[in-house]
Amino acid sequence: MKNLLEFLQRHYHWLIFVVFEVVSLVLLFQYNNYQSSVWFSSANAVTGKVYEWSSSVESFFSLKKVNESLTLRNFYLERQVTQLRRLYGEATDGADATEKQELEPLSQYKLVPAKVITNEVDKLNNLMTIDKGEKDGVQTGMGVVCGKGIVGVVFQTSAHYAIVIPVLNGKSSRISCAIRGRGYFGVLRWYGGDAGYAFVEGVPRHARFKRGEWVETNGYSSIFPAGVLVGQIDEVYNSRDGLSYKLKVRLSTDFGKLRDVVVITDQSISERVHLMQAAKDSLKLNVQ
């Protein structure tokens, strides 16, 4: 208290000056129309600028949710377009209602949005880390996609994170896919080098297709539903043994800019995986 009183005693003339200044400004702007209008105009401009900055900051921090929503929406739209295309094809071929009902419904899938934390594109056996794990329902063997197409397969999980084997993994990535509208299928592989291209091997020699046609998942695996976009045919080569085609595919997913992904959780996947494993174990026992 003593220090405060000494401070006021030394600087009381400045305090009186500030008080008089405040009183004079209040009287000036309150009782003079011109000065009052200038004050309110300036205050409104400053307030508007502050609100604009505040809105920009809120928009920036909401981009994460916007990107997740767009990624989910794009995937849903791709799947719906694929189903509508099949429905139209079957309708024009005279398919009955029973055949149409056999189409795989999208409702059996649960989609978990995730962010890419680490992403490799410059190695032969690249890996990716996402910020969702077992606590979010993510399990080993689940497919990962983005709004533009296929990404990879979940390899390992912890409580809150997961390691993904992307398409750009030359050793471990093998994904079954087919030429859209043709039905001819093969296996998608990557051999290193350009991250924008991969190869579909095993396409039969009698297959009829053209460069520029699209490749998508065929639904034969227990990981991805049919119709997830893979890429576009860029070049066609003969296999080494000459018995099949090897397609160079321009991938629809830009792995260098990948930020938002979706993990596909299918309730029937675990049942199919266990059934397949049981069948393999049974075959091994019979062989022995």
Short mmCIF file of N, CA and C in Angstrom, two decimals, residues 44 53 63 112 122 206 268 271:
data_model
loop_
_atom_site.label_atom_id
_atom_site.label_comp_id
_atom_site.label_asym_id
_atom_site.label_seq_id
_atom_site.Cartn_x
_atom_site.Cartn_y
_atom_site.Cartn_z
N ASN A 44 -17.07 1.11 -36.24
CA ASN A 44 -17.72 0.04 -37.03
C ASN A 44 -16.73 -0.62 -37.97
N TRP A 53 -11.49 -11.12 -39.25
CA TRP A 53 -10.35 -11.93 -38.84
C TRP A 53 -10.80 -13.14 -38.03
N LEU A 63 -11.46 -26.43 -41.28
CA LEU A 63 -11.12 -27.09 -42.53
C LEU A 63 -10.97 -28.60 -42.36
N VAL A 112 -14.86 -44.85 -41.53
CA VAL A 112 -14.18 -44.14 -40.45
C VAL A 112 -13.21 -43.13 -41.07
N ASP A 122 8.77 -42.31 -51.69
CA ASP A 122 10.05 -42.37 -52.38
C ASP A 122 10.82 -43.66 -52.14
N HIS A 206 -7.72 -62.68 -74.26
CA HIS A 206 -8.93 -62.50 -75.04
C HIS A 206 -9.74 -61.28 -74.59
N SER A 268 -19.06 -57.92 -42.29
CA SER A 268 -18.95 -59.31 -42.76
C SER A 268 -17.52 -59.72 -43.08
N GLU A 271 -15.99 -62.40 -40.68
CA GLU A 271 -16.58 -63.72 -40.90
C GLU A 271 -15.98 -64.38 -42.13
#
